[in-house]
Amino acid sequence: MDSSNVSFQEPVKSSLQMLPTGAIRPDGWLYEQLRLQAQGLTGHLDEIWPDVGPNSAWLGGTGEEWERGPYYCDGLIPLAYMLQDEQLIKKAGYGLNMFC
């Protein structure tokens, strides 16, 4: 490649700005879908699947020690805080301290 034909330009400054965490809240249909997720499998997975429950090696058990626990937290933690669900936040906090 002939580098003499390459031109470099200064990056364009973005007119977008970062919003603080929690500045955007789910509402309407999206809120209802997230609530269903919290009441369903995501909110209770640790109660029925040993790989992310008390037997997880991430929590000191003898079970799976690879990636299931952290991936579970990757979904549970944002869900708990988006919904501002104290029970899920408590569960997510335990996972955050242990898995992450």
PDB file of N, CA and C in Angstrom:
ATOM      1  N   MET A   1       0.852  -1.190   0.000  1.00  0.00           N
ATOM      2  CA  MET A   1       0.000   0.000   0.000  1.00  0.00           C
ATOM      3  C   MET A   1       0.890   1.243   0.000  1.00  0.00           C
ATOM      4  N   ASP A   2       0.559   2.172  -0.844  1.00  0.00           N
ATOM      5  CA  ASP A   2       1.319   3.411  -0.959  1.00  0.00           C
ATOM      6  C   ASP A   2       0.813   4.393   0.094  1.00  0.00           C
ATOM      7  N   SER A   3       1.607   4.638   1.123  1.00  0.00           N
ATOM      8  CA  SER A   3       1.165   5.501   2.223  1.00  0.00           C
ATOM      9  C   SER A   3       1.125   6.973   1.834  1.00  0.00           C
ATOM     10  N   SER A   4       1.661   7.328   0.694  1.00  0.00           N
ATOM     11  CA  SER A   4       1.629   8.736   0.285  1.00  0.00           C
ATOM     12  C   SER A   4       0.212   9.156  -0.123  1.00  0.00           C
ATOM     13  N   ASN A   5      -0.677   8.216  -0.400  1.00  0.00           N
ATOM     14  CA  ASN A   5      -2.049   8.545  -0.793  1.00  0.00           C
ATOM     15  C   ASN A   5      -3.024   8.567   0.387  1.00  0.00           C
ATOM     16  N   VAL A   6      -2.524   8.289   1.578  1.00  0.00           N
ATOM     17  CA  VAL A   6      -3.390   8.249   2.756  1.00  0.00           C
ATOM     18  C   VAL A   6      -3.412   9.630   3.397  1.00  0.00           C
ATOM     19  N   SER A   7      -4.602  10.122   3.655  1.00  0.00           N
ATOM     20  CA  SER A   7      -4.713  11.413   4.339  1.00  0.00           C
ATOM     21  C   SER A   7      -5.319  11.190   5.717  1.00  0.00           C
ATOM     22  N   PHE A   8      -4.827  11.928   6.676  1.00  0.00           N
ATOM     23  CA  PHE A   8      -5.311  11.811   8.039  1.00  0.00           C
ATOM     24  C   PHE A   8      -6.054  13.081   8.405  1.00  0.00           C
ATOM     25  N   GLN A   9      -7.200  12.883   9.057  1.00  0.00           N
ATOM     26  CA  GLN A   9      -8.006  14.018   9.482  1.00  0.00           C
ATOM     27  C   GLN A   9      -8.191  13.968  10.987  1.00  0.00           C
ATOM     28  N   GLU A  10      -8.385  15.110  11.565  1.00  0.00           N
ATOM     29  CA  GLU A  10      -8.684  15.176  12.989  1.00  0.00           C
ATOM     30  C   GLU A  10     -10.046  14.528  13.228  1.00  0.00           C
ATOM     31  N   PRO A  11     -10.205  13.805  14.336  1.00  0.00           N
ATOM     32  CA  PRO A  11     -11.518  13.208  14.626  1.00  0.00           C
ATOM     33  C   PRO A  11     -12.568  14.292  14.818  1.00  0.00           C
ATOM     34  N   VAL A  12     -13.770  13.989  14.391  1.00  0.00           N
ATOM     35  CA  VAL A  12     -14.887  14.924  14.542  1.00  0.00           C
ATOM     36  C   VAL A  12     -15.354  14.873  15.987  1.00  0.00           C
ATOM     37  N   LYS A  13     -15.546  16.024  16.586  1.00  0.00           N
ATOM     38  CA  LYS A  13     -16.044  16.076  17.960  1.00  0.00           C
ATOM     39  C   LYS A  13     -17.519  15.726  17.964  1.00  0.00           C
ATOM     40  N   SER A  14     -17.902  14.885  18.892  1.00  0.00           N
ATOM     41  CA  SER A  14     -19.285  14.427  18.993  1.00  0.00           C
ATOM     42  C   SER A  14     -20.150  15.475  19.684  1.00  0.00           C
ATOM     43  N   SER A  15     -21.372  15.592  19.223  1.00  0.00           N
ATOM     44  CA  SER A  15     -22.326  16.471  19.894  1.00  0.00           C
ATOM     45  C   SER A  15     -23.104  15.695  20.957  1.00  0.00           C
ATOM     46  N   LEU A  16     -22.807  14.398  21.081  1.00  0.00           N
ATOM     47  CA  LEU A  16     -23.463  13.567  22.086  1.00  0.00           C
ATOM     48  C   LEU A  16     -22.736  13.703  23.410  1.00  0.00           C
ATOM     49  N   GLN A  17     -23.452  13.469  24.479  1.00  0.00           N
ATOM     50  CA  GLN A  17     -22.824  13.527  25.786  1.00  0.00           C
ATOM     51  C   GLN A  17     -23.221  12.305  26.610  1.00  0.00           C
ATOM     52  N   MET A  18     -22.347  11.901  27.496  1.00  0.00           N
ATOM     53  CA  MET A  18     -22.608  10.766  28.366  1.00  0.00           C
ATOM     54  C   MET A  18     -23.687  11.132  29.381  1.00  0.00           C
ATOM     55  N   LEU A  19     -24.578  10.208  29.614  1.00  0.00           N
ATOM     56  CA  LEU A  19     -25.597  10.398  30.641  1.00  0.00           C
ATOM     57  C   LEU A  19     -25.188   9.630  31.887  1.00  0.00           C
ATOM     58  N   PRO A  20     -25.560  10.138  33.043  1.00  0.00           N
ATOM     59  CA  PRO A  20     -25.224   9.398  34.262  1.00  0.00           C
ATOM     60  C   PRO A  20     -26.019   8.096  34.342  1.00  0.00           C
ATOM     61  N   THR A  21     -25.443   7.122  35.026  1.00  0.00           N
ATOM     62  CA  THR A  21     -26.125   5.848  35.219  1.00  0.00           C
ATOM     63  C   THR A  21     -27.480   6.091  35.860  1.00  0.00           C
ATOM     64  N   GLY A  22     -28.498   5.459  35.323  1.00  0.00           N
ATOM     65  CA  GLY A  22     -29.850   5.593  35.859  1.00  0.00           C
ATOM     66  C   GLY A  22     -30.638   6.752  35.277  1.00  0.00           C
ATOM     67  N   ALA A  23     -30.038   7.526  34.382  1.00  0.00           N
ATOM     68  CA  ALA A  23     -30.735   8.678  33.809  1.00  0.00           C
ATOM     69  C   ALA A  23     -31.881   8.253  32.896  1.00  0.00           C
ATOM     70  N   ILE A  24     -31.787   7.081  32.323  1.00  0.00           N
ATOM     71  CA  ILE A  24     -32.841   6.564  31.452  1.00  0.00           C
ATOM     72  C   ILE A  24     -33.486   5.390  32.156  1.00  0.00           C
ATOM     73  N   ARG A  25     -34.780   5.430  32.316  1.00  0.00           N
ATOM     74  CA  ARG A  25     -35.519   4.399  33.033  1.00  0.00           C
ATOM     75  C   ARG A  25     -36.474   3.683  32.077  1.00  0.00           C
ATOM     76  N   PRO A  26     -36.621   2.361  32.216  1.00  0.00           N
ATOM     77  CA  PRO A  26     -37.590   1.647  31.379  1.00  0.00           C
ATOM     78  C   PRO A  26     -39.014   2.040  31.779  1.00  0.00           C
ATOM     79  N   ASP A  27     -39.902   2.051  30.790  1.00  0.00           N
ATOM     80  CA  ASP A  27     -41.293   2.426  31.037  1.00  0.00           C
ATOM     81  C   ASP A  27     -42.177   1.648  30.072  1.00  0.00           C
ATOM     82  N   GLY A  28     -43.438   1.579  30.379  1.00  0.00           N
ATOM     83  CA  GLY A  28     -44.408   0.982  29.462  1.00  0.00           C
ATOM     84  C   GLY A  28     -44.129  -0.488  29.184  1.00  0.00           C
ATOM     85  N   TRP A  29     -44.168  -0.843  27.897  1.00  0.00           N
ATOM     86  CA  TRP A  29     -43.989  -2.220  27.470  1.00  0.00           C
ATOM     87  C   TRP A  29     -42.643  -2.773  27.928  1.00  0.00           C
ATOM     88  N   LEU A  30     -41.585  -2.001  27.786  1.00  0.00           N
ATOM     89  CA  LEU A  30     -40.256  -2.469  28.175  1.00  0.00           C
ATOM     90  C   LEU A  30     -40.199  -2.758  29.668  1.00  0.00           C
ATOM     91  N   TYR A  31     -40.766  -1.881  30.483  1.00  0.00           N
ATOM     92  CA  TYR A  31     -40.786  -2.115  31.927  1.00  0.00           C
ATOM     93  C   TYR A  31     -41.511  -3.417  32.246  1.00  0.00           C
ATOM     94  N   GLU A  32     -42.639  -3.642  31.608  1.00  0.00           N
ATOM     95  CA  GLU A  32     -43.407  -4.865  31.849  1.00  0.00           C
ATOM     96  C   GLU A  32     -42.619  -6.109  31.450  1.00  0.00           C
ATOM     97  N   GLN A  33     -41.889  -6.048  30.347  1.00  0.00           N
ATOM     98  CA  GLN A  33     -41.076  -7.187  29.919  1.00  0.00           C
ATOM     99  C   GLN A  33     -39.950  -7.456  30.914  1.00  0.00           C
ATOM    100  N   LEU A  34     -39.332  -6.416  31.408  1.00  0.00           N
ATOM    101  CA  LEU A  34     -38.269  -6.578  32.397  1.00  0.00           C
ATOM    102  C   LEU A  34     -38.820  -7.123  33.712  1.00  0.00           C
ATOM    103  N   ARG A  35     -40.011  -6.669  34.095  1.00  0.00           N
ATOM    104  CA  ARG A  35     -40.652  -7.173  35.310  1.00  0.00           C
ATOM    105  C   ARG A  35     -40.950  -8.672  35.160  1.00  0.00           C
ATOM    106  N   LEU A  36     -41.441  -9.081  33.982  1.00  0.00           N
ATOM    107  CA  LEU A  36     -41.681 -10.511  33.731  1.00  0.00           C
ATOM    108  C   LEU A  36     -40.380 -11.306  33.827  1.00  0.00           C
ATOM    109  N   GLN A  37     -39.325 -10.748  33.294  1.00  0.00           N
ATOM    110  CA  GLN A  37     -38.023 -11.412  33.356  1.00  0.00           C
ATOM    111  C   GLN A  37     -37.575 -11.560  34.809  1.00  0.00           C
ATOM    112  N   ALA A  38     -37.784 -10.534  35.618  1.00  0.00           N
ATOM    113  CA  ALA A  38     -37.391 -10.576  37.025  1.00  0.00           C
ATOM    114  C   ALA A  38     -38.230 -11.590  37.803  1.00  0.00           C
ATOM    115  N   GLN A  39     -39.497 -11.701  37.459  1.00  0.00           N
ATOM    116  CA  GLN A  39     -40.378 -12.640  38.143  1.00  0.00           C
ATOM    117  C   GLN A  39     -40.195 -14.064  37.626  1.00  0.00           C
ATOM    118  N   GLY A  40     -39.558 -14.198  36.488  1.00  0.00           N
ATOM    119  CA  GLY A  40     -39.368 -15.503  35.868  1.00  0.00           C
ATOM    120  C   GLY A  40     -37.986 -16.063  36.099  1.00  0.00           C
ATOM    121  N   LEU A  41     -37.421 -16.606  35.049  1.00  0.00           N
ATOM    122  CA  LEU A  41     -36.176 -17.362  35.149  1.00  0.00           C
ATOM    123  C   LEU A  41     -34.989 -16.524  35.619  1.00  0.00           C
ATOM    124  N   THR A  42     -34.826 -15.324  35.102  1.00  0.00           N
ATOM    125  CA  THR A  42     -33.668 -14.518  35.497  1.00  0.00           C
ATOM    126  C   THR A  42     -33.686 -14.197  36.979  1.00  0.00           C
ATOM    127  N   GLY A  43     -34.850 -13.887  37.506  1.00  0.00           N
ATOM    128  CA  GLY A  43     -34.949 -13.550  38.919  1.00  0.00           C
ATOM    129  C   GLY A  43     -34.832 -14.735  39.860  1.00  0.00           C
ATOM    130  N   HIS A  44     -34.937 -15.951  39.310  1.00  0.00           N
ATOM    131  CA  HIS A  44     -34.942 -17.139  40.169  1.00  0.00           C
ATOM    132  C   HIS A  44     -33.991 -18.236  39.703  1.00  0.00           C
ATOM    133  N   LEU A  45     -33.144 -17.951  38.735  1.00  0.00           N
ATOM    134  CA  LEU A  45     -32.278 -18.973  38.168  1.00  0.00           C
ATOM    135  C   LEU A  45     -31.395 -19.638  39.222  1.00  0.00           C
ATOM    136  N   ASP A  46     -30.889 -18.857  40.153  1.00  0.00           N
ATOM    137  CA  ASP A  46     -30.010 -19.410  41.190  1.00  0.00           C
ATOM    138  C   ASP A  46     -30.735 -20.401  42.099  1.00  0.00           C
ATOM    139  N   GLU A  47     -32.061 -20.352  42.113  1.00  0.00           N
ATOM    140  CA  GLU A  47     -32.841 -21.248  42.962  1.00  0.00           C
ATOM    141  C   GLU A  47     -33.063 -22.615  42.301  1.00  0.00           C
ATOM    142  N   ILE A  48     -32.901 -22.669  40.970  1.00  0.00           N
ATOM    143  CA  ILE A  48     -33.217 -23.915  40.276  1.00  0.00           C
ATOM    144  C   ILE A  48     -32.039 -24.499  39.490  1.00  0.00           C
ATOM    145  N   TRP A  49     -30.988 -23.737  39.267  1.00  0.00           N
ATOM    146  CA  TRP A  49     -29.850 -24.222  38.487  1.00  0.00           C
ATOM    147  C   TRP A  49     -28.600 -24.195  39.353  1.00  0.00           C
ATOM    148  N   PRO A  50     -28.118 -25.347  39.782  1.00  0.00           N
ATOM    149  CA  PRO A  50     -26.986 -25.395  40.704  1.00  0.00           C
ATOM    150  C   PRO A  50     -25.733 -24.679  40.205  1.00  0.00           C
ATOM    151  N   ASP A  51     -25.562 -24.587  38.891  1.00  0.00           N
ATOM    152  CA  ASP A  51     -24.353 -23.957  38.360  1.00  0.00           C
ATOM    153  C   ASP A  51     -24.230 -22.484  38.725  1.00  0.00           C
ATOM    154  N   VAL A  52     -25.341 -21.832  39.013  1.00  0.00           N
ATOM    155  CA  VAL A  52     -25.275 -20.425  39.422  1.00  0.00           C
ATOM    156  C   VAL A  52     -25.823 -20.238  40.835  1.00  0.00           C
ATOM    157  N   GLY A  53     -26.207 -21.334  41.471  1.00  0.00           N
ATOM    158  CA  GLY A  53     -26.737 -21.291  42.833  1.00  0.00           C
ATOM    159  C   GLY A  53     -25.652 -21.560  43.860  1.00  0.00           C
ATOM    160  N   PRO A  54     -26.061 -21.984  45.035  1.00  0.00           N
ATOM    161  CA  PRO A  54     -25.116 -22.183  46.144  1.00  0.00           C
ATOM    162  C   PRO A  54     -23.991 -23.178  45.862  1.00  0.00           C
ATOM    163  N   ASN A  55     -24.201 -24.105  44.930  1.00  0.00           N
ATOM    164  CA  ASN A  55     -23.161 -25.091  44.646  1.00  0.00           C
ATOM    165  C   ASN A  55     -22.107 -24.573  43.660  1.00  0.00           C
ATOM    166  N   SER A  56     -22.288 -23.375  43.122  1.00  0.00           N
ATOM    167  CA  SER A  56     -21.319 -22.820  42.179  1.00  0.00           C
ATOM    168  C   SER A  56     -19.951 -22.691  42.836  1.00  0.00           C
ATOM    169  N   ALA A  57     -18.926 -23.072  42.110  1.00  0.00           N
ATOM    170  CA  ALA A  57     -17.562 -22.919  42.632  1.00  0.00           C
ATOM    171  C   ALA A  57     -17.239 -21.448  42.889  1.00  0.00           C
ATOM    172  N   TRP A  58     -17.889 -20.557  42.161  1.00  0.00           N
ATOM    173  CA  TRP A  58     -17.675 -19.121  42.374  1.00  0.00           C
ATOM    174  C   TRP A  58     -18.151 -18.704  43.769  1.00  0.00           C
ATOM    175  N   LEU A  59     -19.075 -19.487  44.325  1.00  0.00           N
ATOM    176  CA  LEU A  59     -19.609 -19.175  45.651  1.00  0.00           C
ATOM    177  C   LEU A  59     -19.028 -20.094  46.721  1.00  0.00           C
ATOM    178  N   GLY A  60     -17.990 -20.845  46.359  1.00  0.00           N
ATOM    179  CA  GLY A  60     -17.340 -21.715  47.318  1.00  0.00           C
ATOM    180  C   GLY A  60     -17.803 -23.161  47.268  1.00  0.00           C
ATOM    181  N   GLY A  61     -18.728 -23.477  46.347  1.00  0.00           N
ATOM    182  CA  GLY A  61     -19.211 -24.851  46.219  1.00  0.00           C
ATOM    183  C   GLY A  61     -18.295 -25.687  45.350  1.00  0.00           C
ATOM    184  N   THR A  62     -18.770 -26.867  45.013  1.00  0.00           N
ATOM    185  CA  THR A  62     -17.971 -27.800  44.215  1.00  0.00           C
ATOM    186  C   THR A  62     -18.435 -27.866  42.765  1.00  0.00           C
ATOM    187  N   GLY A  63     -19.372 -27.026  42.394  1.00  0.00           N
ATOM    188  CA  GLY A  63     -19.938 -27.079  41.045  1.00  0.00           C
ATOM    189  C   GLY A  63     -19.118 -26.328  40.009  1.00  0.00           C
ATOM    190  N   GLU A  64     -19.792 -25.920  38.963  1.00  0.00           N
ATOM    191  CA  GLU A  64     -19.201 -25.269  37.791  1.00  0.00           C
ATOM    192  C   GLU A  64     -18.402 -24.035  38.196  1.00  0.00           C
ATOM    193  N   GLU A  65     -17.226 -23.890  37.608  1.00  0.00           N
ATOM    194  CA  GLU A  65     -16.350 -22.777  37.999  1.00  0.00           C
ATOM    195  C   GLU A  65     -15.896 -21.939  36.823  1.00  0.00           C
ATOM    196  N   TRP A  66     -16.563 -22.064  35.698  1.00  0.00           N
ATOM    197  CA  TRP A  66     -16.089 -21.374  34.520  1.00  0.00           C
ATOM    198  C   TRP A  66     -16.782 -20.038  34.339  1.00  0.00           C
ATOM    199  N   GLU A  67     -17.829 -19.946  33.553  1.00  0.00           N
ATOM    200  CA  GLU A  67     -18.366 -18.631  33.202  1.00  0.00           C
ATOM    201  C   GLU A  67     -19.847 -18.439  33.475  1.00  0.00           C
ATOM    202  N   ARG A  68     -20.538 -19.454  33.897  1.00  0.00           N
ATOM    203  CA  ARG A  68     -21.994 -19.326  34.052  1.00  0.00           C
ATOM    204  C   ARG A  68     -22.375 -18.311  35.118  1.00  0.00           C
ATOM    205  N   GLY A  69     -21.709 -18.350  36.263  1.00  0.00           N
ATOM    206  CA  GLY A  69     -22.012 -17.402  37.329  1.00  0.00           C
ATOM    207  C   GLY A  69     -21.813 -15.956  36.909  1.00  0.00           C
ATOM    208  N   PRO A  70     -20.661 -15.600  36.370  1.00  0.00           N
ATOM    209  CA  PRO A  70     -20.471 -14.214  35.933  1.00  0.00           C
ATOM    210  C   PRO A  70     -21.432 -13.788  34.825  1.00  0.00           C
ATOM    211  N   TYR A  71     -21.751 -14.703  33.894  1.00  0.00           N
ATOM    212  CA  TYR A  71     -22.714 -14.346  32.847  1.00  0.00           C
ATOM    213  C   TYR A  71     -24.104 -14.120  33.436  1.00  0.00           C
ATOM    214  N   TYR A  72     -24.450 -14.913  34.426  1.00  0.00           N
ATOM    215  CA  TYR A  72     -25.738 -14.714  35.101  1.00  0.00           C
ATOM    216  C   TYR A  72     -25.771 -13.325  35.748  1.00  0.00           C
ATOM    217  N   CYS A  73     -24.702 -12.978  36.439  1.00  0.00           N
ATOM    218  CA  CYS A  73     -24.633 -11.647  37.066  1.00  0.00           C
ATOM    219  C   CYS A  73     -24.694 -10.529  36.037  1.00  0.00           C
ATOM    220  N   ASP A  74     -24.123 -10.776  34.871  1.00  0.00           N
ATOM    221  CA  ASP A  74     -24.123  -9.771  33.806  1.00  0.00           C
ATOM    222  C   ASP A  74     -25.540  -9.405  33.376  1.00  0.00           C
ATOM    223  N   GLY A  75     -26.480 -10.308  33.542  1.00  0.00           N
ATOM    224  CA  GLY A  75     -27.878 -10.005  33.247  1.00  0.00           C
ATOM    225  C   GLY A  75     -28.653  -9.582  34.478  1.00  0.00           C
ATOM    226  N   LEU A  76     -28.374 -10.221  35.609  1.00  0.00           N
ATOM    227  CA  LEU A  76     -29.134  -9.957  36.829  1.00  0.00           C
ATOM    228  C   LEU A  76     -28.886  -8.563  37.395  1.00  0.00           C
ATOM    229  N   ILE A  77     -27.641  -8.150  37.431  1.00  0.00           N
ATOM    230  CA  ILE A  77     -27.306  -6.870  38.065  1.00  0.00           C
ATOM    231  C   ILE A  77     -27.962  -5.685  37.351  1.00  0.00           C
ATOM    232  N   PRO A  78     -27.837  -5.545  36.029  1.00  0.00           N
ATOM    233  CA  PRO A  78     -28.525  -4.421  35.383  1.00  0.00           C
ATOM    234  C   PRO A  78     -30.043  -4.512  35.521  1.00  0.00           C
ATOM    235  N   LEU A  79     -30.589  -5.719  35.457  1.00  0.00           N
ATOM    236  CA  LEU A  79     -32.032  -5.895  35.604  1.00  0.00           C
ATOM    237  C   LEU A  79     -32.491  -5.394  36.968  1.00  0.00           C
ATOM    238  N   ALA A  80     -31.782  -5.789  38.007  1.00  0.00           N
ATOM    239  CA  ALA A  80     -32.154  -5.389  39.368  1.00  0.00           C
ATOM    240  C   ALA A  80     -32.149  -3.871  39.527  1.00  0.00           C
ATOM    241  N   TYR A  81     -31.121  -3.232  39.006  1.00  0.00           N
ATOM    242  CA  TYR A  81     -31.015  -1.781  39.183  1.00  0.00           C
ATOM    243  C   TYR A  81     -31.939  -1.008  38.242  1.00  0.00           C
ATOM    244  N   MET A  82     -32.182  -1.524  37.047  1.00  0.00           N
ATOM    245  CA  MET A  82     -33.135  -0.845  36.155  1.00  0.00           C
ATOM    246  C   MET A  82     -34.538  -0.851  36.745  1.00  0.00           C
ATOM    247  N   LEU A  83     -34.894  -1.957  37.393  1.00  0.00           N
ATOM    248  CA  LEU A  83     -36.217  -2.066  37.999  1.00  0.00           C
ATOM    249  C   LEU A  83     -36.270  -1.466  39.392  1.00  0.00           C
ATOM    250  N   GLN A  84     -35.132  -1.139  39.956  1.00  0.00           N
ATOM    251  CA  GLN A  84     -35.030  -0.664  41.336  1.00  0.00           C
ATOM    252  C   GLN A  84     -35.744  -1.633  42.283  1.00  0.00           C
ATOM    253  N   ASP A  85     -35.506  -2.922  42.056  1.00  0.00           N
ATOM    254  CA  ASP A  85     -36.128  -4.002  42.813  1.00  0.00           C
ATOM    255  C   ASP A  85     -35.195  -4.380  43.961  1.00  0.00           C
ATOM    256  N   GLU A  86     -35.573  -4.045  45.186  1.00  0.00           N
ATOM    257  CA  GLU A  86     -34.690  -4.235  46.343  1.00  0.00           C
ATOM    258  C   GLU A  86     -34.318  -5.701  46.558  1.00  0.00           C
ATOM    259  N   GLN A  87     -35.254  -6.617  46.328  1.00  0.00           N
ATOM    260  CA  GLN A  87     -34.958  -8.041  46.504  1.00  0.00           C
ATOM    261  C   GLN A  87     -33.914  -8.497  45.476  1.00  0.00           C
ATOM    262  N   LEU A  88     -34.094  -8.077  44.226  1.00  0.00           N
ATOM    263  CA  LEU A  88     -33.113  -8.444  43.198  1.00  0.00           C
ATOM    264  C   LEU A  88     -31.778  -7.738  43.419  1.00  0.00           C
ATOM    265  N   ILE A  89     -31.825  -6.503  43.893  1.00  0.00           N
ATOM    266  CA  ILE A  89     -30.577  -5.776  44.181  1.00  0.00           C
ATOM    267  C   ILE A  89     -29.798  -6.505  45.270  1.00  0.00           C
ATOM    268  N   LYS A  90     -30.494  -7.008  46.266  1.00  0.00           N
ATOM    269  CA  LYS A  90     -29.832  -7.771  47.327  1.00  0.00           C
ATOM    270  C   LYS A  90     -29.207  -9.033  46.738  1.00  0.00           C
ATOM    271  N   LYS A  91     -29.970  -9.742  45.905  1.00  0.00           N
ATOM    272  CA  LYS A  91     -29.450 -10.955  45.267  1.00  0.00           C
ATOM    273  C   LYS A  91     -28.284 -10.603  44.349  1.00  0.00           C
ATOM    274  N   ALA A  92     -28.419  -9.534  43.591  1.00  0.00           N
ATOM    275  CA  ALA A  92     -27.350  -9.107  42.680  1.00  0.00           C
ATOM    276  C   ALA A  92     -26.120  -8.669  43.459  1.00  0.00           C
ATOM    277  N   GLY A  93     -26.309  -8.031  44.583  1.00  0.00           N
ATOM    278  CA  GLY A  93     -25.184  -7.603  45.415  1.00  0.00           C
ATOM    279  C   GLY A  93     -24.386  -8.779  45.924  1.00  0.00           C
ATOM    280  N   TYR A  94     -25.076  -9.833  46.302  1.00  0.00           N
ATOM    281  CA  TYR A  94     -24.394 -11.047  46.738  1.00  0.00           C
ATOM    282  C   TYR A  94     -23.589 -11.623  45.578  1.00  0.00           C
ATOM    283  N   GLY A  95     -24.202 -11.676  44.426  1.00  0.00           N
ATOM    284  CA  GLY A  95     -23.508 -12.171  43.248  1.00  0.00           C
ATOM    285  C   GLY A  95     -22.342 -11.270  42.852  1.00  0.00           C
ATOM    286  N   LEU A  96     -22.542  -9.988  42.958  1.00  0.00           N
ATOM    287  CA  LEU A  96     -21.500  -9.025  42.615  1.00  0.00           C
ATOM    288  C   LEU A  96     -20.280  -9.226  43.505  1.00  0.00           C
ATOM    289  N   ASN A  97     -20.527  -9.436  44.776  1.00  0.00           N
ATOM    290  CA  ASN A  97     -19.415  -9.653  45.708  1.00  0.00           C
ATOM    291  C   ASN A  97     -18.713 -10.979  45.481  1.00  0.00           C
ATOM    292  N   MET A  98     -19.458 -11.978  45.019  1.00  0.00           N
ATOM    293  CA  MET A  98     -18.888 -13.316  44.895  1.00  0.00           C
ATOM    294  C   MET A  98     -18.405 -13.635  43.481  1.00  0.00           C
ATOM    295  N   PHE A  99     -19.184 -13.262  42.474  1.00  0.00           N
ATOM    296  CA  PHE A  99     -18.855 -13.642  41.101  1.00  0.00           C
ATOM    297  C   PHE A  99     -17.915 -12.650  40.438  1.00  0.00           C
ATOM    298  N   CYS A 100     -18.063 -11.387  40.730  1.00  0.00           N
ATOM    299  CA  CYS A 100     -17.364 -10.369  39.957  1.00  0.00           C
ATOM    300  C   CYS A 100     -16.188  -9.775  40.715  1.00  0.00           C
TER     301      CYS A 100
END
